[in-house]
Amino acid sequence: MVLESLVSVEKAEKNYKTMFFYGLLFVSVAILLSLWIFHDQSSMVMVFLVVIACVPLMYNTIKHEESIDINTAQERTLLREHTKVLKFLMFLFIGFIVAFSLWFTFLPEPTTETLFSTQLKTIGQINSKITGDAISSGVLIQIFLNNFKVLLFCIFFSFFYGAGAIFILTWNASVIGAAMGTFIREKLSYFGSYFAVIPIALLRYMTHGFFEILAYFIGGLAGGIISIAIIRHHTENKKFKTVLTDSMDLIILAVIILIIASLIEVYITPALF
C-alpha cells in the first residue's frame, strides 16, 4: 500500500515533472524485489510489479477523465484537460525507460542476461525482422501496422481491464530500456564516457519513440474512458454521446501521431543515427 499511495491524480497533474522520479522509483523497487524473490523469472516479474504500483494511479486517472467528459461539452476544453494527464504519464514513462536502461547498463552482464532475458529475445526478433524487410518498399507500412497493432492492444486492454494499457506500456519501456542499455554498452568506448553516450542513446530511441508512446497513452485513455463510463452506468446519460465522441477523437489523434512516428522512424532516425 506504500508505492501506489505516494501520488494522486491531482498531485501528478500539478507536479507532472516529478513523475519522472516516481518512474525511477517504481522500476528500481520492482527490479530489486524481482531479483531477490523471483530471480529466474525476474524479466516478467519486474514488469508486473511496476504495473501493480501504477494501477491505482491509472485507474483513478481514467475515472477523473471520464468525469470531466461527462461534465464538459466543449471538445477543446476536453483536449486541454487530457493534455494535463498526458504530460505526467509521459514523464512517468520516461522515468521507466531511464531506470530500465541504467539498471541494464550498470548491473553485471550475467545479471542483465537473466533480468532482461525476455526483452533481449524480443529485441532479437525485432532486429531480424527489420533486417529482412530493410530493402522492402513497404517498410513504412509494416512499421505503421506494427505500431497500430500495439495501439489496438492498448485500447482493448484499457477497455476490458480499465488500467490494462499500463501493462503494454511498461513492457515496451522495459524493451526500450534493454535496447538503450545494449547501445550504451556497445558505444561506450567510442563516446568515451557515460555522460556522452547516455543522452545519445535516449535521443536514438525516443526521437520516434516519444510519439509512439504518446499515441499509446492517448489510445489507452480513450479505451479506459469508455470502460469507466459503462461501469458507472453513464450509458443511460445523455452526455454519453460526448464520451464516445471524445474517445473517438482521441483514437483518431493517436492514429495521426502514429503516422508521424512511423515517418520519423523510417526517414529521420536512421539519418541521424
PDB file of N, CA and C in Angstrom, residues 44-138:
ATOM      1  N   MET A  44       9.918 -10.922 -16.350  1.00  0.00           N
ATOM      2  CA  MET A  44       8.491 -10.591 -16.425  1.00  0.00           C
ATOM      3  C   MET A  44       7.947 -10.119 -15.086  1.00  0.00           C
ATOM      4  N   VAL A  45       8.496 -10.666 -13.993  1.00  0.00           N
ATOM      5  CA  VAL A  45       8.005 -10.274 -12.667  1.00  0.00           C
ATOM      6  C   VAL A  45       8.223  -8.787 -12.430  1.00  0.00           C
ATOM      7  N   MET A  46       9.376  -8.252 -12.862  1.00  0.00           N
ATOM      8  CA  MET A  46       9.619  -6.822 -12.632  1.00  0.00           C
ATOM      9  C   MET A  46       8.592  -5.965 -13.359  1.00  0.00           C
ATOM     10  N   VAL A  47       8.163  -6.408 -14.544  1.00  0.00           N
ATOM     11  CA  VAL A  47       7.138  -5.672 -15.292  1.00  0.00           C
ATOM     12  C   VAL A  47       5.828  -5.668 -14.519  1.00  0.00           C
ATOM     13  N   PHE A  48       5.438  -6.834 -14.009  1.00  0.00           N
ATOM     14  CA  PHE A  48       4.188  -6.932 -13.252  1.00  0.00           C
ATOM     15  C   PHE A  48       4.233  -6.091 -11.975  1.00  0.00           C
ATOM     16  N   LEU A  49       5.383  -6.057 -11.313  1.00  0.00           N
ATOM     17  CA  LEU A  49       5.490  -5.266 -10.084  1.00  0.00           C
ATOM     18  C   LEU A  49       5.367  -3.769 -10.367  1.00  0.00           C
ATOM     19  N   VAL A  50       5.939  -3.323 -11.474  1.00  0.00           N
ATOM     20  CA  VAL A  50       5.769  -1.914 -11.862  1.00  0.00           C
ATOM     21  C   VAL A  50       4.302  -1.629 -12.155  1.00  0.00           C
ATOM     22  N   VAL A  51       3.659  -2.547 -12.856  1.00  0.00           N
ATOM     23  CA  VAL A  51       2.234  -2.382 -13.188  1.00  0.00           C
ATOM     24  C   VAL A  51       1.391  -2.290 -11.924  1.00  0.00           C
ATOM     25  N   ILE A  52       1.663  -3.160 -10.954  1.00  0.00           N
ATOM     26  CA  ILE A  52       0.904  -3.150  -9.695  1.00  0.00           C
ATOM     27  C   ILE A  52       1.015  -1.790  -9.012  1.00  0.00           C
ATOM     28  N   ALA A  53       2.213  -1.208  -9.050  1.00  0.00           N
ATOM     29  CA  ALA A  53       2.410   0.103  -8.418  1.00  0.00           C
ATOM     30  C   ALA A  53       1.659   1.209  -9.149  1.00  0.00           C
ATOM     31  N   CYS A  54       1.430   1.020 -10.455  1.00  0.00           N
ATOM     32  CA  CYS A  54       0.821   2.081 -11.270  1.00  0.00           C
ATOM     33  C   CYS A  54      -0.685   1.960 -11.427  1.00  0.00           C
ATOM     34  N   VAL A  55      -1.243   0.766 -11.207  1.00  0.00           N
ATOM     35  CA  VAL A  55      -2.670   0.549 -11.485  1.00  0.00           C
ATOM     36  C   VAL A  55      -3.580   1.536 -10.755  1.00  0.00           C
ATOM     37  N   PRO A  56      -3.410   1.768  -9.444  1.00  0.00           N
ATOM     38  CA  PRO A  56      -4.313   2.726  -8.777  1.00  0.00           C
ATOM     39  C   PRO A  56      -4.277   4.114  -9.408  1.00  0.00           C
ATOM     40  N   LEU A  57      -3.076   4.595  -9.736  1.00  0.00           N
ATOM     41  CA  LEU A  57      -2.960   5.909 -10.365  1.00  0.00           C
ATOM     42  C   LEU A  57      -3.640   5.915 -11.727  1.00  0.00           C
ATOM     43  N   MET A  58      -3.413   4.875 -12.523  1.00  0.00           N
ATOM     44  CA  MET A  58      -4.015   4.819 -13.853  1.00  0.00           C
ATOM     45  C   MET A  58      -5.533   4.746 -13.767  1.00  0.00           C
ATOM     46  N   TYR A  59      -6.037   3.912 -12.866  1.00  0.00           N
ATOM     47  CA  TYR A  59      -7.489   3.756 -12.735  1.00  0.00           C
ATOM     48  C   TYR A  59      -8.135   5.065 -12.286  1.00  0.00           C
ATOM     49  N   ASN A  60      -7.538   5.706 -11.290  1.00  0.00           N
ATOM     50  CA  ASN A  60      -8.081   6.982 -10.804  1.00  0.00           C
ATOM     51  C   ASN A  60      -7.977   8.074 -11.865  1.00  0.00           C
ATOM     52  N   THR A  61      -6.925   8.011 -12.665  1.00  0.00           N
ATOM     53  CA  THR A  61      -6.776   8.978 -13.752  1.00  0.00           C
ATOM     54  C   THR A  61      -7.889   8.824 -14.775  1.00  0.00           C
ATOM     55  N   ILE A  62      -8.166   7.579 -15.159  1.00  0.00           N
ATOM     56  CA  ILE A  62      -9.218   7.333 -16.146  1.00  0.00           C
ATOM     57  C   ILE A  62     -10.582   7.732 -15.596  1.00  0.00           C
ATOM     58  N   LYS A  63     -10.830   7.429 -14.315  1.00  0.00           N
ATOM     59  CA  LYS A  63     -12.089   7.865 -13.686  1.00  0.00           C
ATOM     60  C   LYS A  63     -12.206   9.382 -13.711  1.00  0.00           C
ATOM     61  N   HIS A  64     -11.110  10.047 -13.397  1.00  0.00           N
ATOM     62  CA  HIS A  64     -11.080  11.512 -13.385  1.00  0.00           C
ATOM     63  C   HIS A  64     -11.395  12.071 -14.769  1.00  0.00           C
ATOM     64  N   GLU A  65     -10.799  11.480 -15.802  1.00  0.00           N
ATOM     65  CA  GLU A  65     -11.019  11.969 -17.167  1.00  0.00           C
ATOM     66  C   GLU A  65     -12.437  11.679 -17.643  1.00  0.00           C
ATOM     67  N   GLU A  66     -12.987  10.538 -17.230  1.00  0.00           N
ATOM     68  CA  GLU A  66     -14.371  10.217 -17.617  1.00  0.00           C
ATOM     69  C   GLU A  66     -15.343  11.195 -16.984  1.00  0.00           C
ATOM     70  N   SER A  67     -15.085  11.576 -15.741  1.00  0.00           N
ATOM     71  CA  SER A  67     -15.941  12.558 -15.064  1.00  0.00           C
ATOM     72  C   SER A  67     -15.897  13.905 -15.780  1.00  0.00           C
ATOM     73  N   ILE A  68     -14.718  14.271 -16.246  1.00  0.00           N
ATOM     74  CA  ILE A  68     -14.586  15.519 -16.998  1.00  0.00           C
ATOM     75  C   ILE A  68     -15.380  15.441 -18.295  1.00  0.00           C
ATOM     76  N   ASP A  69     -15.315  14.284 -18.969  1.00  0.00           N
ATOM     77  CA  ASP A  69     -16.072  14.106 -20.209  1.00  0.00           C
ATOM     78  C   ASP A  69     -17.569  14.276 -19.983  1.00  0.00           C
ATOM     79  N   ILE A  70     -18.064  13.691 -18.893  1.00  0.00           N
ATOM     80  CA  ILE A  70     -19.498  13.743 -18.607  1.00  0.00           C
ATOM     81  C   ILE A  70     -19.949  15.173 -18.326  1.00  0.00           C
ATOM     82  N   ASN A  71     -19.080  15.953 -17.704  1.00  0.00           N
ATOM     83  CA  ASN A  71     -19.474  17.291 -17.247  1.00  0.00           C
ATOM     84  C   ASN A  71     -18.992  18.428 -18.138  1.00  0.00           C
ATOM     85  N   THR A  72     -18.356  18.087 -19.259  1.00  0.00           N
ATOM     86  CA  THR A  72     -17.834  19.120 -20.154  1.00  0.00           C
ATOM     87  C   THR A  72     -18.331  18.868 -21.567  1.00  0.00           C
ATOM     88  N   ALA A  73     -18.808  19.893 -22.209  1.00  0.00           N
ATOM     89  CA  ALA A  73     -19.361  19.750 -23.557  1.00  0.00           C
ATOM     90  C   ALA A  73     -18.372  20.187 -24.638  1.00  0.00           C
ATOM     91  N   GLN A  74     -17.492  21.127 -24.318  1.00  0.00           N
ATOM     92  CA  GLN A  74     -16.579  21.685 -25.307  1.00  0.00           C
ATOM     93  C   GLN A  74     -15.391  20.754 -25.548  1.00  0.00           C
ATOM     94  N   GLU A  75     -15.208  20.321 -26.804  1.00  0.00           N
ATOM     95  CA  GLU A  75     -14.126  19.405 -27.134  1.00  0.00           C
ATOM     96  C   GLU A  75     -12.756  20.030 -26.889  1.00  0.00           C
ATOM     97  N   ARG A  76     -12.639  21.322 -27.154  1.00  0.00           N
ATOM     98  CA  ARG A  76     -11.360  21.992 -26.924  1.00  0.00           C
ATOM     99  C   ARG A  76     -10.988  21.960 -25.446  1.00  0.00           C
ATOM    100  N   THR A  77     -11.985  22.139 -24.587  1.00  0.00           N
ATOM    101  CA  THR A  77     -11.748  22.072 -23.138  1.00  0.00           C
ATOM    102  C   THR A  77     -11.331  20.666 -22.730  1.00  0.00           C
ATOM    103  N   LEU A  78     -11.978  19.657 -23.325  1.00  0.00           N
ATOM    104  CA  LEU A  78     -11.644  18.267 -23.015  1.00  0.00           C
ATOM    105  C   LEU A  78     -10.201  17.954 -23.399  1.00  0.00           C
ATOM    106  N   LEU A  79      -9.798  18.382 -24.579  1.00  0.00           N
ATOM    107  CA  LEU A  79      -8.432  18.120 -25.021  1.00  0.00           C
ATOM    108  C   LEU A  79      -7.415  18.807 -24.113  1.00  0.00           C
ATOM    109  N   ARG A  80      -7.759  20.006 -23.644  1.00  0.00           N
ATOM    110  CA  ARG A  80      -6.868  20.714 -22.732  1.00  0.00           C
ATOM    111  C   ARG A  80      -6.719  19.947 -21.422  1.00  0.00           C
ATOM    112  N   GLU A  81      -7.824  19.390 -20.928  1.00  0.00           N
ATOM    113  CA  GLU A  81      -7.783  18.609 -19.687  1.00  0.00           C
ATOM    114  C   GLU A  81      -6.996  17.317 -19.883  1.00  0.00           C
ATOM    115  N   HIS A  82      -7.182  16.665 -21.030  1.00  0.00           N
ATOM    116  CA  HIS A  82      -6.446  15.430 -21.300  1.00  0.00           C
ATOM    117  C   HIS A  82      -4.947  15.693 -21.406  1.00  0.00           C
ATOM    118  N   THR A  83      -4.580  16.863 -21.901  1.00  0.00           N
ATOM    119  CA  THR A  83      -3.163  17.207 -22.031  1.00  0.00           C
ATOM    120  C   THR A  83      -2.461  17.206 -20.678  1.00  0.00           C
ATOM    121  N   LYS A  84      -3.145  17.655 -19.637  1.00  0.00           N
ATOM    122  CA  LYS A  84      -2.565  17.652 -18.290  1.00  0.00           C
ATOM    123  C   LYS A  84      -2.183  16.235 -17.872  1.00  0.00           C
ATOM    124  N   VAL A  85      -3.065  15.295 -18.155  1.00  0.00           N
ATOM    125  CA  VAL A  85      -2.818  13.899 -17.791  1.00  0.00           C
ATOM    126  C   VAL A  85      -1.698  13.315 -18.640  1.00  0.00           C
ATOM    127  N   LEU A  86      -1.733  13.582 -19.935  1.00  0.00           N
ATOM    128  CA  LEU A  86      -0.731  13.020 -20.831  1.00  0.00           C
ATOM    129  C   LEU A  86       0.670  13.499 -20.471  1.00  0.00           C
ATOM    130  N   LYS A  87       0.792  14.718 -19.979  1.00  0.00           N
ATOM    131  CA  LYS A  87       2.110  15.234 -19.592  1.00  0.00           C
ATOM    132  C   LYS A  87       2.706  14.421 -18.455  1.00  0.00           C
ATOM    133  N   PHE A  88       1.928  14.150 -17.406  1.00  0.00           N
ATOM    134  CA  PHE A  88       2.527  13.410 -16.289  1.00  0.00           C
ATOM    135  C   PHE A  88       2.727  11.940 -16.638  1.00  0.00           C
ATOM    136  N   LEU A  89       1.878  11.383 -17.512  1.00  0.00           N
ATOM    137  CA  LEU A  89       2.073   9.995 -17.924  1.00  0.00           C
ATOM    138  C   LEU A  89       3.348   9.848 -18.752  1.00  0.00           C
ATOM    139  N   MET A  90       3.639  10.817 -19.601  1.00  0.00           N
ATOM    140  CA  MET A  90       4.856  10.755 -20.405  1.00  0.00           C
ATOM    141  C   MET A  90       6.104  10.890 -19.533  1.00  0.00           C
ATOM    142  N   PHE A  91       6.065  11.757 -18.540  1.00  0.00           N
ATOM    143  CA  PHE A  91       7.208  11.874 -17.627  1.00  0.00           C
ATOM    144  C   PHE A  91       7.391  10.582 -16.830  1.00  0.00           C
ATOM    145  N   LEU A  92       6.288   9.961 -16.433  1.00  0.00           N
ATOM    146  CA  LEU A  92       6.358   8.678 -15.731  1.00  0.00           C
ATOM    147  C   LEU A  92       7.014   7.630 -16.616  1.00  0.00           C
ATOM    148  N   PHE A  93       6.599   7.580 -17.877  1.00  0.00           N
ATOM    149  CA  PHE A  93       7.132   6.590 -18.804  1.00  0.00           C
ATOM    150  C   PHE A  93       8.615   6.822 -19.076  1.00  0.00           C
ATOM    151  N   ILE A  94       9.013   8.069 -19.250  1.00  0.00           N
ATOM    152  CA  ILE A  94      10.437   8.366 -19.465  1.00  0.00           C
ATOM    153  C   ILE A  94      11.256   7.940 -18.249  1.00  0.00           C
ATOM    154  N   GLY A  95      10.679   8.111 -17.064  1.00  0.00           N
ATOM    155  CA  GLY A  95      11.332   7.608 -15.858  1.00  0.00           C
ATOM    156  C   GLY A  95      11.520   6.102 -15.900  1.00  0.00           C
ATOM    157  N   PHE A  96      10.503   5.384 -16.397  1.00  0.00           N
ATOM    158  CA  PHE A  96      10.618   3.933 -16.569  1.00  0.00           C
ATOM    159  C   PHE A  96      11.801   3.594 -17.477  1.00  0.00           C
ATOM    160  N   ILE A  97      11.844   4.239 -18.639  1.00  0.00           N
ATOM    161  CA  ILE A  97      12.869   3.928 -19.629  1.00  0.00           C
ATOM    162  C   ILE A  97      14.269   4.195 -19.080  1.00  0.00           C
ATOM    163  N   VAL A  98      14.447   5.342 -18.469  1.00  0.00           N
ATOM    164  CA  VAL A  98      15.764   5.693 -17.921  1.00  0.00           C
ATOM    165  C   VAL A  98      16.179   4.696 -16.846  1.00  0.00           C
ATOM    166  N   ALA A  99      15.241   4.325 -15.980  1.00  0.00           N
ATOM    167  CA  ALA A  99      15.561   3.373 -14.912  1.00  0.00           C
ATOM    168  C   ALA A  99      15.937   2.010 -15.480  1.00  0.00           C
ATOM    169  N   PHE A 100      15.132   1.497 -16.411  1.00  0.00           N
ATOM    170  CA  PHE A 100      15.445   0.195 -17.016  1.00  0.00           C
ATOM    171  C   PHE A 100      16.810   0.230 -17.703  1.00  0.00           C
ATOM    172  N   SER A 101      17.087   1.292 -18.452  1.00  0.00           N
ATOM    173  CA  SER A 101      18.351   1.371 -19.193  1.00  0.00           C
ATOM    174  C   SER A 101      19.552   1.500 -18.254  1.00  0.00           C
ATOM    175  N   LEU A 102      19.406   2.260 -17.169  1.00  0.00           N
ATOM    176  CA  LEU A 102      20.520   2.414 -16.223  1.00  0.00           C
ATOM    177  C   LEU A 102      20.812   1.114 -15.490  1.00  0.00           C
ATOM    178  N   TRP A 103      19.775   0.418 -15.045  1.00  0.00           N
ATOM    179  CA  TRP A 103      19.982  -0.875 -14.394  1.00  0.00           C
ATOM    180  C   TRP A 103      20.630  -1.858 -15.364  1.00  0.00           C
ATOM    181  N   PHE A 104      20.184  -1.855 -16.621  1.00  0.00           N
ATOM    182  CA  PHE A 104      20.781  -2.735 -17.624  1.00  0.00           C
ATOM    183  C   PHE A 104      22.257  -2.398 -17.818  1.00  0.00           C
ATOM    184  N   THR A 105      22.573  -1.127 -17.837  1.00  0.00           N
ATOM    185  CA  THR A 105      23.940  -0.679 -18.109  1.00  0.00           C
ATOM    186  C   THR A 105      24.909  -1.019 -16.982  1.00  0.00           C
ATOM    187  N   PHE A 106      24.482  -0.835 -15.750  1.00  0.00           N
ATOM    188  CA  PHE A 106      25.419  -0.911 -14.629  1.00  0.00           C
ATOM    189  C   PHE A 106      25.388  -2.234 -13.862  1.00  0.00           C
ATOM    190  N   LEU A 107      24.376  -3.055 -14.061  1.00  0.00           N
ATOM    191  CA  LEU A 107      24.390  -4.378 -13.433  1.00  0.00           C
ATOM    192  C   LEU A 107      25.388  -5.279 -14.156  1.00  0.00           C
ATOM    193  N   PRO A 108      25.943  -6.280 -13.477  1.00  0.00           N
ATOM    194  CA  PRO A 108      26.843  -7.227 -14.147  1.00  0.00           C
ATOM    195  C   PRO A 108      26.131  -7.917 -15.311  1.00  0.00           C
ATOM    196  N   GLU A 109      26.876  -8.226 -16.347  1.00  0.00           N
ATOM    197  CA  GLU A 109      26.271  -8.796 -17.559  1.00  0.00           C
ATOM    198  C   GLU A 109      25.490 -10.082 -17.299  1.00  0.00           C
ATOM    199  N   PRO A 110      25.995 -11.029 -16.485  1.00  0.00           N
ATOM    200  CA  PRO A 110      25.187 -12.230 -16.216  1.00  0.00           C
ATOM    201  C   PRO A 110      23.834 -11.903 -15.578  1.00  0.00           C
ATOM    202  N   THR A 111      23.813 -10.874 -14.736  1.00  0.00           N
ATOM    203  CA  THR A 111      22.552 -10.480 -14.097  1.00  0.00           C
ATOM    204  C   THR A 111      21.585  -9.890 -15.111  1.00  0.00           C
ATOM    205  N   THR A 112      22.089  -9.041 -16.009  1.00  0.00           N
ATOM    206  CA  THR A 112      21.204  -8.437 -17.010  1.00  0.00           C
ATOM    207  C   THR A 112      20.674  -9.479 -17.988  1.00  0.00           C
ATOM    208  N   GLU A 113      21.473 -10.505 -18.268  1.00  0.00           N
ATOM    209  CA  GLU A 113      21.008 -11.555 -19.175  1.00  0.00           C
ATOM    210  C   GLU A 113      19.820 -12.308 -18.592  1.00  0.00           C
ATOM    211  N   THR A 114      19.779 -12.408 -17.263  1.00  0.00           N
ATOM    212  CA  THR A 114      18.628 -13.029 -16.600  1.00  0.00           C
ATOM    213  C   THR A 114      17.490 -12.036 -16.438  1.00  0.00           C
ATOM    214  N   LEU A 115      17.818 -10.844 -15.967  1.00  0.00           N
ATOM    215  CA  LEU A 115      16.801  -9.840 -15.662  1.00  0.00           C
ATOM    216  C   LEU A 115      16.059  -9.373 -16.908  1.00  0.00           C
ATOM    217  N   PHE A 116      16.758  -9.321 -18.039  1.00  0.00           N
ATOM    218  CA  PHE A 116      16.144  -8.834 -19.284  1.00  0.00           C
ATOM    219  C   PHE A 116      16.107  -9.929 -20.351  1.00  0.00           C
ATOM    220  N   SER A 117      16.041 -11.182 -19.936  1.00  0.00           N
ATOM    221  CA  SER A 117      16.114 -12.287 -20.895  1.00  0.00           C
ATOM    222  C   SER A 117      14.990 -12.232 -21.928  1.00  0.00           C
ATOM    223  N   THR A 118      13.764 -12.040 -21.480  1.00  0.00           N
ATOM    224  CA  THR A 118      12.629 -11.990 -22.403  1.00  0.00           C
ATOM    225  C   THR A 118      12.709 -10.759 -23.295  1.00  0.00           C
ATOM    226  N   GLN A 119      13.121  -9.642 -22.730  1.00  0.00           N
ATOM    227  CA  GLN A 119      13.247  -8.407 -23.509  1.00  0.00           C
ATOM    228  C   GLN A 119      14.315  -8.548 -24.596  1.00  0.00           C
ATOM    229  N   LEU A 120      15.445  -9.184 -24.267  1.00  0.00           N
ATOM    230  CA  LEU A 120      16.519  -9.356 -25.240  1.00  0.00           C
ATOM    231  C   LEU A 120      16.091 -10.281 -26.375  1.00  0.00           C
ATOM    232  N   LYS A 121      15.306 -11.301 -26.065  1.00  0.00           N
ATOM    233  CA  LYS A 121      14.771 -12.176 -27.115  1.00  0.00           C
ATOM    234  C   LYS A 121      13.851 -11.393 -28.042  1.00  0.00           C
ATOM    235  N   THR A 122      13.032 -10.541 -27.460  1.00  0.00           N
ATOM    236  CA  THR A 122      12.121  -9.720 -28.259  1.00  0.00           C
ATOM    237  C   THR A 122      12.893  -8.778 -29.172  1.00  0.00           C
ATOM    238  N   ILE A 123      13.943  -8.150 -28.648  1.00  0.00           N
ATOM    239  CA  ILE A 123      14.771  -7.245 -29.456  1.00  0.00           C
ATOM    240  C   ILE A 123      15.416  -8.000 -30.615  1.00  0.00           C
ATOM    241  N   GLY A 124      15.896  -9.220 -30.346  1.00  0.00           N
ATOM    242  CA  GLY A 124      16.495 -10.031 -31.397  1.00  0.00           C
ATOM    243  C   GLY A 124      15.509 -10.348 -32.505  1.00  0.00           C
ATOM    244  N   GLN A 125      14.277 -10.662 -32.134  1.00  0.00           N
ATOM    245  CA  GLN A 125      13.242 -10.949 -33.129  1.00  0.00           C
ATOM    246  C   GLN A 125      12.910  -9.711 -33.954  1.00  0.00           C
ATOM    247  N   ILE A 126      12.819  -8.560 -33.283  1.00  0.00           N
ATOM    248  CA  ILE A 126      12.513  -7.307 -33.992  1.00  0.00           C
ATOM    249  C   ILE A 126      13.629  -6.959 -34.967  1.00  0.00           C
ATOM    250  N   ASN A 127      14.878  -7.077 -34.520  1.00  0.00           N
ATOM    251  CA  ASN A 127      16.018  -6.719 -35.373  1.00  0.00           C
ATOM    252  C   ASN A 127      16.113  -7.616 -36.596  1.00  0.00           C
ATOM    253  N   SER A 128      15.883  -8.920 -36.413  1.00  0.00           N
ATOM    254  CA  SER A 128      15.953  -9.845 -37.543  1.00  0.00           C
ATOM    255  C   SER A 128      14.855  -9.560 -38.553  1.00  0.00           C
ATOM    256  N   LYS A 129      13.688  -9.174 -38.042  1.00  0.00           N
ATOM    257  CA  LYS A 129      12.570  -8.863 -38.937  1.00  0.00           C
ATOM    258  C   LYS A 129      12.836  -7.588 -39.710  1.00  0.00           C
ATOM    259  N   ILE A 130      13.370  -6.568 -39.013  1.00  0.00           N
ATOM    260  CA  ILE A 130      13.675  -5.299 -39.678  1.00  0.00           C
ATOM    261  C   ILE A 130      14.760  -5.494 -40.733  1.00  0.00           C
ATOM    262  N   THR A 131      15.793  -6.310 -40.416  1.00  0.00           N
ATOM    263  CA  THR A 131      16.865  -6.574 -41.368  1.00  0.00           C
ATOM    264  C   THR A 131      16.328  -7.247 -42.611  1.00  0.00           C
ATOM    265  N   GLY A 132      15.409  -8.187 -42.409  1.00  0.00           N
ATOM    266  CA  GLY A 132      14.833  -8.892 -43.537  1.00  0.00           C
ATOM    267  C   GLY A 132      13.964  -8.013 -44.402  1.00  0.00           C
ATOM    268  N   ASP A 133      13.346  -7.000 -43.828  1.00  0.00           N
ATOM    269  CA  ASP A 133      12.430  -6.136 -44.567  1.00  0.00           C
ATOM    270  C   ASP A 133      13.080  -4.828 -45.006  1.00  0.00           C
ATOM    271  N   ALA A 134      14.391  -4.686 -44.750  1.00  0.00           N
ATOM    272  CA  ALA A 134      15.033  -3.389 -44.958  1.00  0.00           C
ATOM    273  C   ALA A 134      14.964  -2.932 -46.405  1.00  0.00           C
ATOM    274  N   ILE A 135      15.011  -3.881 -47.367  1.00  0.00           N
ATOM    275  CA  ILE A 135      15.010  -3.493 -48.772  1.00  0.00           C
ATOM    276  C   ILE A 135      13.593  -3.384 -49.319  1.00  0.00           C
ATOM    277  N   SER A 136      12.616  -3.679 -48.524  1.00  0.00           N
ATOM    278  CA  SER A 136      11.231  -3.636 -48.988  1.00  0.00           C
ATOM    279  C   SER A 136      10.715  -2.210 -49.002  1.00  0.00           C
ATOM    280  N   SER A 137      10.006  -1.874 -50.087  1.00  0.00           N
ATOM    281  CA  SER A 137       9.417  -0.533 -50.177  1.00  0.00           C
ATOM    282  C   SER A 137       8.264  -0.371 -49.210  1.00  0.00           C
ATOM    283  N   GLY A 138       7.795  -1.480 -48.646  1.00  0.00           N
ATOM    284  CA  GLY A 138       6.666  -1.413 -47.728  1.00  0.00           C
ATOM    285  C   GLY A 138       7.068  -1.346 -46.275  1.00  0.00           C
TER     286      GLY A 138
END
